[in-house]
CSV table of C-alpha atoms in Angstrom, one decimal:
chain,number,residue,atom,x,y,z
A,1,MET,CA,2.2,-18.2,5.4
A,2,LYS,CA,-1.8,-17.1,6.7
A,3,GLN,CA,-4.3,-16.3,3.5
A,4,VAL,CA,-7.2,-14.6,4.7
A,5,SER,CA,-10.4,-13.6,2.5
A,6,LEU,CA,-9.4,-9.8,1.6
A,7,GLY,CA,-13.1,-8.6,3.3
A,8,HIS,CA,-16.0,-10.8,4.7
A,9,ASP,CA,-16.3,-12.3,1.2
A,10,GLY,CA,-13.2,-11.5,-0.8
A,11,PHE,CA,-10.8,-13.2,-2.2
A,12,SER,CA,-8.0,-15.6,-0.4
A,13,VAL,CA,-4.1,-13.3,0.1
A,14,SER,CA,-1.1,-13.9,2.5
A,15,ARG,CA,-1.5,-11.4,5.5
A,16,LEU,CA,2.2,-10.2,3.6
A,17,GLY,CA,1.4,-8.6,0.8
A,18,PHE,CA,4.4,-8.2,-3.1
A,19,GLY,CA,4.8,-4.5,-3.2
A,20,GLY,CA,5.6,-3.9,-6.5
A,21,TRP,CA,6.2,0.1,-6.4
A,22,ALA,CA,10.5,-0.3,-7.1
A,23,LEU,CA,10.2,-2.7,-9.8
A,24,GLY,CA,9.2,0.8,-12.0
A,25,GLY,CA,12.9,2.0,-11.0
A,26,GLN,CA,11.3,5.1,-8.8
A,27,TRP,CA,13.2,3.7,-6.1
A,28,GLY,CA,17.0,3.3,-7.5
A,29,MET,CA,17.8,1.7,-10.6
A,30,GLN,CA,16.1,-1.7,-10.8
A,31,ASP,CA,17.0,-5.4,-13.0
A,32,ASP,CA,14.2,-6.4,-14.4
A,33,SER,CA,15.9,-10.1,-13.8
A,34,LYS,CA,16.6,-8.9,-9.8
A,35,SER,CA,12.7,-8.1,-10.0
A,36,LEU,CA,11.5,-11.5,-11.6
A,37,ALA,CA,14.0,-13.7,-8.5
A,38,ALA,CA,12.1,-11.2,-6.1
A,39,LEU,CA,9.0,-12.2,-7.3
A,40,LYS,CA,9.2,-15.7,-8.0
A,41,GLN,CA,11.3,-15.6,-4.1
A,42,ALA,CA,7.8,-14.9,-3.2
A,43,ILE,CA,5.3,-16.9,-4.4
A,44,GLU,CA,8.1,-20.1,-3.0
A,45,HIS,CA,7.2,-18.7,0.3
A,46,GLY,CA,3.2,-18.6,0.0
A,47,ILE,CA,2.4,-14.6,-0.5
A,48,THR,CA,-0.7,-14.6,-2.5
A,49,PHE,CA,-0.5,-11.1,-2.9
A,50,ILE,CA,0.4,-9.1,-5.6
A,51,ASP,CA,-0.2,-5.0,-6.0
A,52,THR,CA,1.1,-2.8,-8.9
A,53,ALA,CA,-0.5,-0.1,-10.6
A,54,PRO,CA,0.7,2.3,-13.3
A,55,GLY,CA,2.5,5.0,-11.9
A,56,TYR,CA,5.0,2.8,-10.9
A,57,GLY,CA,7.8,3.3,-13.2
A,58,ASP,CA,5.5,4.2,-16.4
A,59,GLY,CA,3.4,0.9,-16.7
A,60,ARG,CA,6.9,-1.2,-15.9
A,61,SER,CA,6.0,-2.4,-12.8
A,62,GLU,CA,3.1,-4.1,-14.6
A,63,GLN,CA,5.2,-5.7,-17.5
A,64,VAL,CA,7.0,-7.2,-15.6
A,65,ILE,CA,4.4,-8.4,-13.0
A,66,GLY,CA,2.6,-9.6,-16.0
A,67,GLU,CA,5.3,-12.2,-16.7
A,68,PHE,CA,6.2,-13.6,-14.0
A,69,LEU,CA,2.8,-14.6,-14.2
A,70,LYS,CA,2.9,-17.0,-18.1
A,71,THR,CA,5.2,-18.8,-16.4
A,72,LEU,CA,3.5,-20.1,-13.1
A,73,PRO,CA,1.8,-22.9,-13.6
A,74,THR,CA,-2.2,-23.3,-14.4
A,75,SER,CA,-2.7,-24.7,-10.4
A,76,LEU,CA,0.0,-22.0,-9.2
A,77,ARG,CA,-1.2,-18.9,-11.6
A,78,GLU,CA,-5.1,-19.5,-9.7
A,79,ARG,CA,-4.1,-18.6,-6.1
A,80,ILE,CA,-1.7,-15.8,-7.5
A,81,HIS,CA,-3.3,-12.0,-6.8
A,82,VAL,CA,-2.6,-9.1,-8.1
A,83,ALA,CA,-4.8,-5.5,-7.1
A,84,THR,CA,-3.3,-2.8,-9.8
A,85,LYS,CA,-4.7,1.2,-9.8
A,86,THR,CA,-6.5,3.5,-12.7
A,87,PRO,CA,-4.8,7.1,-11.4
A,88,PRO,CA,-6.7,10.0,-12.2
A,89,SER,CA,-6.3,12.3,-15.4
A,90,GLU,CA,-3.2,14.5,-15.8
A,91,GLY,CA,-4.1,17.6,-12.7
A,92,PRO,CA,-3.5,18.1,-8.7
A,93,TRP,CA,-2.4,14.8,-6.8
A,94,PRO,CA,-4.3,14.2,-4.8
A,95,PRO,CA,-7.3,15.6,-7.0
A,96,SER,CA,-8.4,19.2,-5.6
A,97,PRO,CA,-10.9,19.7,-3.7
A,98,TYR,CA,-12.2,22.0,-6.8
A,99,CYS,CA,-11.7,19.1,-9.4
A,100,GLN,CA,-14.2,17.5,-11.0
A,101,TRP,CA,-15.1,13.7,-10.6
A,102,LYS,CA,-15.9,13.3,-15.1
A,103,ASP,CA,-12.0,15.9,-15.6
A,104,ARG,CA,-9.7,13.3,-13.8
A,105,TYR,CA,-11.8,10.9,-13.5
A,106,GLY,CA,-14.7,10.0,-16.2
A,107,ALA,CA,-16.8,6.9,-17.4
A,108,ALA,CA,-14.1,7.3,-21.0
A,109,TYR,CA,-10.8,7.5,-19.7
A,110,ILE,CA,-11.7,4.4,-17.1
A,111,ARG,CA,-12.8,2.6,-19.3
A,112,ALA,CA,-9.3,3.5,-21.6
A,113,ASN,CA,-7.3,3.2,-18.2
A,114,VAL,CA,-8.9,-0.4,-17.7
A,115,GLU,CA,-7.9,-1.8,-20.9
A,116,GLU,CA,-4.3,-0.8,-20.4
A,117,ARG,CA,-3.9,-2.5,-16.9
A,118,LEU,CA,-5.5,-5.5,-18.6
A,119,LYS,CA,-3.2,-5.9,-21.7
A,120,ASN,CA,-0.1,-4.9,-19.1
A,121,LEU,CA,-0.5,-7.4,-16.7
A,122,GLY,CA,-1.5,-10.3,-20.0
A,123,VAL,CA,-5.5,-10.9,-17.8
A,124,GLU,CA,-8.6,-11.0,-18.7
A,125,CYS,CA,-10.2,-9.6,-15.7
A,126,LEU,CA,-8.0,-7.6,-13.3
A,127,ASP,CA,-8.5,-9.8,-9.1
A,128,LEU,CA,-8.6,-5.8,-7.5
A,129,LEU,CA,-8.8,-2.5,-9.6
A,130,GLN,CA,-8.2,0.6,-6.8
A,131,LEU,CA,-8.6,3.6,-8.1
A,132,HIS,CA,-5.5,5.7,-6.7
A,133,SER,CA,-7.0,9.1,-5.3
A,134,TRP,CA,-9.3,11.0,-4.2
A,135,THR,CA,-12.0,13.5,-2.8
A,136,ALA,CA,-14.5,14.1,-0.4
A,137,ALA,CA,-16.0,16.8,-3.3
A,138,TRP,CA,-17.1,13.2,-4.8
A,139,ASN,CA,-18.7,11.8,-2.4
A,140,ASP,CA,-22.2,12.4,-3.2
A,141,ASP,CA,-21.8,11.7,-6.6
A,142,PRO,CA,-19.1,9.1,-6.8
A,143,GLN,CA,-20.0,8.0,-10.6
A,144,PRO,CA,-16.3,6.9,-10.9
A,145,LEU,CA,-17.0,4.4,-8.6
A,146,LEU,CA,-19.7,3.0,-10.3
A,147,VAL,CA,-18.7,2.6,-14.0
A,148,LEU,CA,-16.5,0.0,-12.0
A,149,GLN,CA,-19.3,-1.6,-11.5
A,150,LYS,CA,-20.4,-1.5,-14.8
A,151,LEU,CA,-17.2,-2.6,-15.7
A,152,ARG,CA,-17.2,-5.1,-13.1
A,153,GLN,CA,-20.9,-6.4,-14.6
A,154,GLU,CA,-19.1,-7.3,-18.1
A,155,GLY,CA,-16.5,-9.6,-16.7
A,156,LYS,CA,-13.5,-7.2,-16.8
A,157,ILE,CA,-13.0,-5.9,-12.6
A,158,ASN,CA,-13.7,-8.7,-10.1
A,159,ARG,CA,-13.1,-6.2,-6.9
A,160,ILE,CA,-13.0,-2.8,-6.6
A,161,GLY,CA,-11.4,-0.4,-4.5
A,162,LEU,CA,-9.2,3.2,-3.5
A,163,CYS,CA,-6.1,4.1,-1.9
A,164,THR,CA,-7.3,6.8,0.7
A,165,PRO,CA,-5.1,10.2,-0.1
A,166,GLU,CA,-2.3,10.5,2.8
A,167,GLN,CA,-4.1,13.9,3.6
A,168,ASP,CA,-7.2,13.1,4.0
A,169,GLN,CA,-7.7,8.7,4.1
A,170,ASN,CA,-10.7,9.4,6.6
A,171,CYS,CA,-12.6,10.2,3.2
A,172,VAL,CA,-13.1,7.2,2.3
A,173,ILE,CA,-15.3,6.7,5.3
A,174,GLN,CA,-18.6,7.3,4.0
A,175,LEU,CA,-18.3,5.2,0.9
A,176,MET,CA,-17.8,3.0,2.6
A,177,ARG,CA,-20.9,2.5,3.9
A,178,ASP,CA,-22.5,2.8,1.2
A,179,GLY,CA,-21.6,-0.4,0.0
A,180,LEU,CA,-19.3,1.5,-3.1
A,181,VAL,CA,-15.1,-0.5,-2.7
A,182,ASP,CA,-15.6,-4.0,-1.5
A,183,VAL,CA,-11.3,-2.7,0.0
A,184,VAL,CA,-9.5,0.2,0.6
A,185,GLN,CA,-6.0,0.9,0.7
A,186,VAL,CA,-4.3,2.7,3.5
A,187,VAL,CA,-1.7,4.6,5.4
A,188,PHE,CA,-1.3,2.9,9.0
A,189,ASN,CA,3.0,2.7,9.9
A,190,ILE,CA,4.1,3.4,13.7
A,191,PHE,CA,3.4,7.5,12.6
A,192,GLU,CA,-0.3,7.7,11.2
A,193,GLN,CA,-1.9,6.1,13.2
A,194,GLU,CA,-5.4,8.0,12.3
A,195,PRO,CA,-6.8,4.7,10.1
A,196,ALA,CA,-7.2,4.0,13.6
A,197,ALA,CA,-9.2,5.4,14.9
A,198,GLN,CA,-12.2,5.3,12.6
A,199,LEU,CA,-11.8,4.1,9.4
A,200,PHE,CA,-10.7,0.7,10.9
A,201,PRO,CA,-14.1,-0.6,12.6
A,202,VAL,CA,-15.8,1.0,10.0
A,203,ALA,CA,-14.4,-1.3,7.5
A,204,GLU,CA,-15.4,-4.3,10.5
A,205,GLU,CA,-18.2,-3.1,10.7
A,206,THR,CA,-19.1,-3.0,6.7
A,207,GLY,CA,-17.0,-6.2,5.5
A,208,THR,CA,-14.4,-4.7,3.8
A,209,GLY,CA,-11.3,-6.3,2.4
A,210,VAL,CA,-8.2,-3.8,4.2
A,211,ILE,CA,-4.6,-3.7,2.6
A,212,VAL,CA,-2.3,-1.1,4.3
A,213,ARG,CA,0.8,0.5,2.6
A,214,VAL,CA,3.4,2.2,4.1
A,215,SER,CA,4.6,0.0,6.7
A,216,LEU,CA,7.2,1.2,7.3
A,217,ASP,CA,7.2,5.0,6.1
A,218,GLU,CA,8.8,4.2,3.0
A,219,GLY,CA,11.9,2.6,5.0
A,220,SER,CA,12.3,5.0,7.6
A,221,LEU,CA,11.2,2.4,9.7
A,222,THR,CA,13.9,-0.1,8.9
A,223,GLY,CA,15.7,2.6,10.9
A,224,LYS,CA,18.6,2.0,7.8
A,225,TYR,CA,19.1,5.7,7.1
A,226,ALA,CA,21.2,8.3,9.5
A,227,ALA,CA,20.0,11.3,10.1
A,228,ASP,CA,22.5,12.8,6.8
A,229,HIS,CA,21.0,11.0,4.5
A,230,GLU,CA,20.6,12.1,1.4
A,231,PHE,CA,18.8,9.9,-1.6
A,232,PRO,CA,19.4,9.3,-5.4
A,233,GLU,CA,17.8,12.0,-7.3
A,234,GLU,CA,15.8,9.1,-9.0
A,235,ASP,CA,15.2,8.0,-5.5
A,236,PHE,CA,11.1,9.4,-5.6
A,237,ARG,CA,12.3,9.6,-1.2
A,238,SER,CA,14.9,12.6,-2.3
A,239,GLY,CA,12.0,15.0,-2.5
A,240,PHE,CA,9.7,12.3,0.4
A,241,PHE,CA,13.2,13.7,2.7
A,242,ALA,CA,13.9,16.3,1.7
A,243,GLY,CA,15.2,19.4,4.0
A,244,ASP,CA,15.4,18.7,7.9
A,245,ARG,CA,13.4,15.7,7.2
A,246,MET,CA,15.5,13.3,7.1
A,247,GLU,CA,16.7,14.3,10.5
A,248,ARG,CA,13.4,14.8,12.4
A,249,THR,CA,12.9,11.5,11.7
A,250,ALA,CA,15.9,9.9,12.3
A,251,HIS,CA,15.7,11.3,15.8
A,252,ARG,CA,12.2,9.4,15.7
A,253,VAL,CA,13.0,5.8,15.0
A,254,SER,CA,16.1,6.5,17.6
A,255,ALA,CA,13.1,6.2,20.4
A,256,ILE,CA,11.6,3.3,19.0
A,257,GLN,CA,15.1,2.0,19.3
A,258,ASP,CA,14.9,1.9,22.4
A,259,GLU,CA,11.8,1.4,23.3
A,260,LEU,CA,12.7,-2.0,21.8
A,261,LYS,CA,15.9,-2.3,24.4
A,262,GLU,CA,13.7,-1.7,27.3
A,263,PHE,CA,10.8,-4.3,26.2
A,264,GLY,CA,13.8,-7.1,26.3
A,265,LEU,CA,12.6,-7.6,22.1
A,266,GLU,CA,15.4,-6.5,20.0
A,267,GLU,CA,16.6,-9.5,20.2
A,268,HIS,CA,13.8,-11.7,18.1
A,269,TYR,CA,12.3,-8.1,16.9
A,270,SER,CA,14.7,-6.0,14.6
A,271,LEU,CA,12.4,-2.0,13.9
A,272,ALA,CA,11.6,-3.2,10.7
A,273,ALA,CA,10.3,-6.2,11.7
A,274,THR,CA,8.6,-4.2,14.4
A,275,ALA,CA,6.5,-2.1,11.6
A,276,ILE,CA,5.2,-5.0,9.4
A,277,GLN,CA,3.8,-6.9,13.0
A,278,PHE,CA,2.3,-3.1,14.3
A,279,ALA,CA,0.3,-2.6,10.9
A,280,MET,CA,-0.6,-6.0,11.0
A,281,SER,CA,-2.0,-5.9,14.2
A,282,PRO,CA,-5.4,-4.5,13.8
A,283,THR,CA,-7.7,-6.8,13.4
A,284,ALA,CA,-9.9,-5.3,10.6
A,285,VAL,CA,-6.0,-4.7,8.3
A,286,ASP,CA,-6.2,-8.0,5.5
A,287,THR,CA,-2.7,-7.8,4.5
A,288,VAL,CA,0.1,-5.5,4.8
A,289,ILE,CA,2.2,-4.4,1.4
A,290,VAL,CA,5.4,-4.2,2.0
A,291,GLY,CA,7.9,-2.9,-1.3
A,292,MET,CA,10.4,-6.0,-2.1
A,293,ARG,CA,12.6,-5.9,-4.8
A,294,ASN,CA,15.3,-8.6,-4.2
A,295,PRO,CA,15.3,-11.8,-3.6
A,296,GLN,CA,16.8,-11.1,0.4
A,297,GLN,CA,14.4,-8.9,1.1
A,298,VAL,CA,12.2,-11.0,0.2
A,299,ASP,CA,13.5,-12.9,2.8
A,300,LEU,CA,13.4,-10.7,6.0
A,301,ASN,CA,10.0,-10.2,5.2
A,302,VAL,CA,8.6,-12.8,5.3
A,303,ALA,CA,10.0,-14.3,8.1
A,304,THR,CA,9.3,-11.3,9.3
A,305,GLU,CA,5.3,-12.4,9.1
A,306,ALA,CA,6.6,-15.4,11.0
A,307,LEU,CA,7.0,-14.0,14.0
A,308,PRO,CA,5.1,-13.4,17.2
A,309,PRO,CA,2.6,-11.2,17.3
A,310,LEU,CA,4.4,-8.1,19.7
A,311,PRO,CA,2.7,-8.5,23.2
A,312,ALA,CA,0.4,-6.3,23.7
A,313,GLU,CA,2.7,-3.8,26.0
A,314,PHE,CA,4.4,-2.8,24.2
A,315,LEU,CA,2.3,-2.7,21.3
A,316,GLN,CA,0.5,0.3,24.4
A,317,ARG,CA,3.6,1.3,23.7
A,318,LEU,CA,3.7,1.8,20.7
A,319,GLN,CA,0.7,3.6,19.9
A,320,LEU,CA,2.4,6.5,21.1
A,321,HIS,CA,4.2,6.9,18.4
A,322,GLN,CA,1.5,8.4,16.5
A,323,TRP,CA,3.4,11.6,14.6
A,324,ARG,CA,1.4,14.2,12.9
A,325,ARG,CA,4.4,15.7,11.1
A,326,GLY,CA,2.0,17.1,8.6
A,327,VAL,CA,1.8,17.3,4.7
A,328,TRP,CA,4.8,16.7,3.3
A,329,TYR,CA,4.4,16.8,0.1
A,330,ALA,CA,3.7,20.9,0.7
A,331,GLY,CA,6.8,22.0,2.1
A,332,LYS,CA,8.9,21.6,5.0
């Protein structure tokens, strides 16, 4: 699997990254033995980047990954890089324009949270610590990021990152230009293409690493779900696709499938493969993390990464599927 630098001077990562959200059990019931098997399969296929967070099962995802890392020989372990996150303390998600950074990302809170991340993963230094959300209200006084810089000086963190809030992904642009983040993690997929407008060009200009998440639009771009599909209550997508959202999404997914046939690509590119290849296509993107919860999913995703790039003409057609659907979390 192809390896690239995460940013101009970052560590090496595989173009396809392992997304660890499902390992926490919020995408339905998950057995830890299957999680460990998926991780083993991913590493054997050359995946060297794993993304997790404390919110993925109240630390369960981190702990499973930490357990897995202990089983690797030193020579292999040194090539594997794990990213985790520190969420804002209790309050609105994402932080509102009226939140004060000292109430959500105070220095004492960040330090205590980082120690917990180190313990869960069983490491002395975090490869990449990302603040899990942000608000532009803090851009002119980004003290939480300065705390992370101090922690890096103390040897607790290697790289500093920030996950964009879905509602205002461009809020990180000022931080990138100010040199306050090494890496940004963004939502980019066939429906959500806003980062291509300014965020990606600024990332290339500043040498900022780019991680793409939600390339499959929480699973809708796999084409597996019909318009009337309902997710189990314990699956977070039961809320994400509430009301008529699944119906509207399935209609648009069907249109993409029709265009795959029109271009004669459906024999070689599944819908999921198309979505992942689209997410990888911008030159600013270093790695695309995809959720994997069993070895079978790992095999499918790895095969996708090995496919030739999508034809330029078809990529241009996919650009027309940008969908400004608003903030679903806030209501219908």
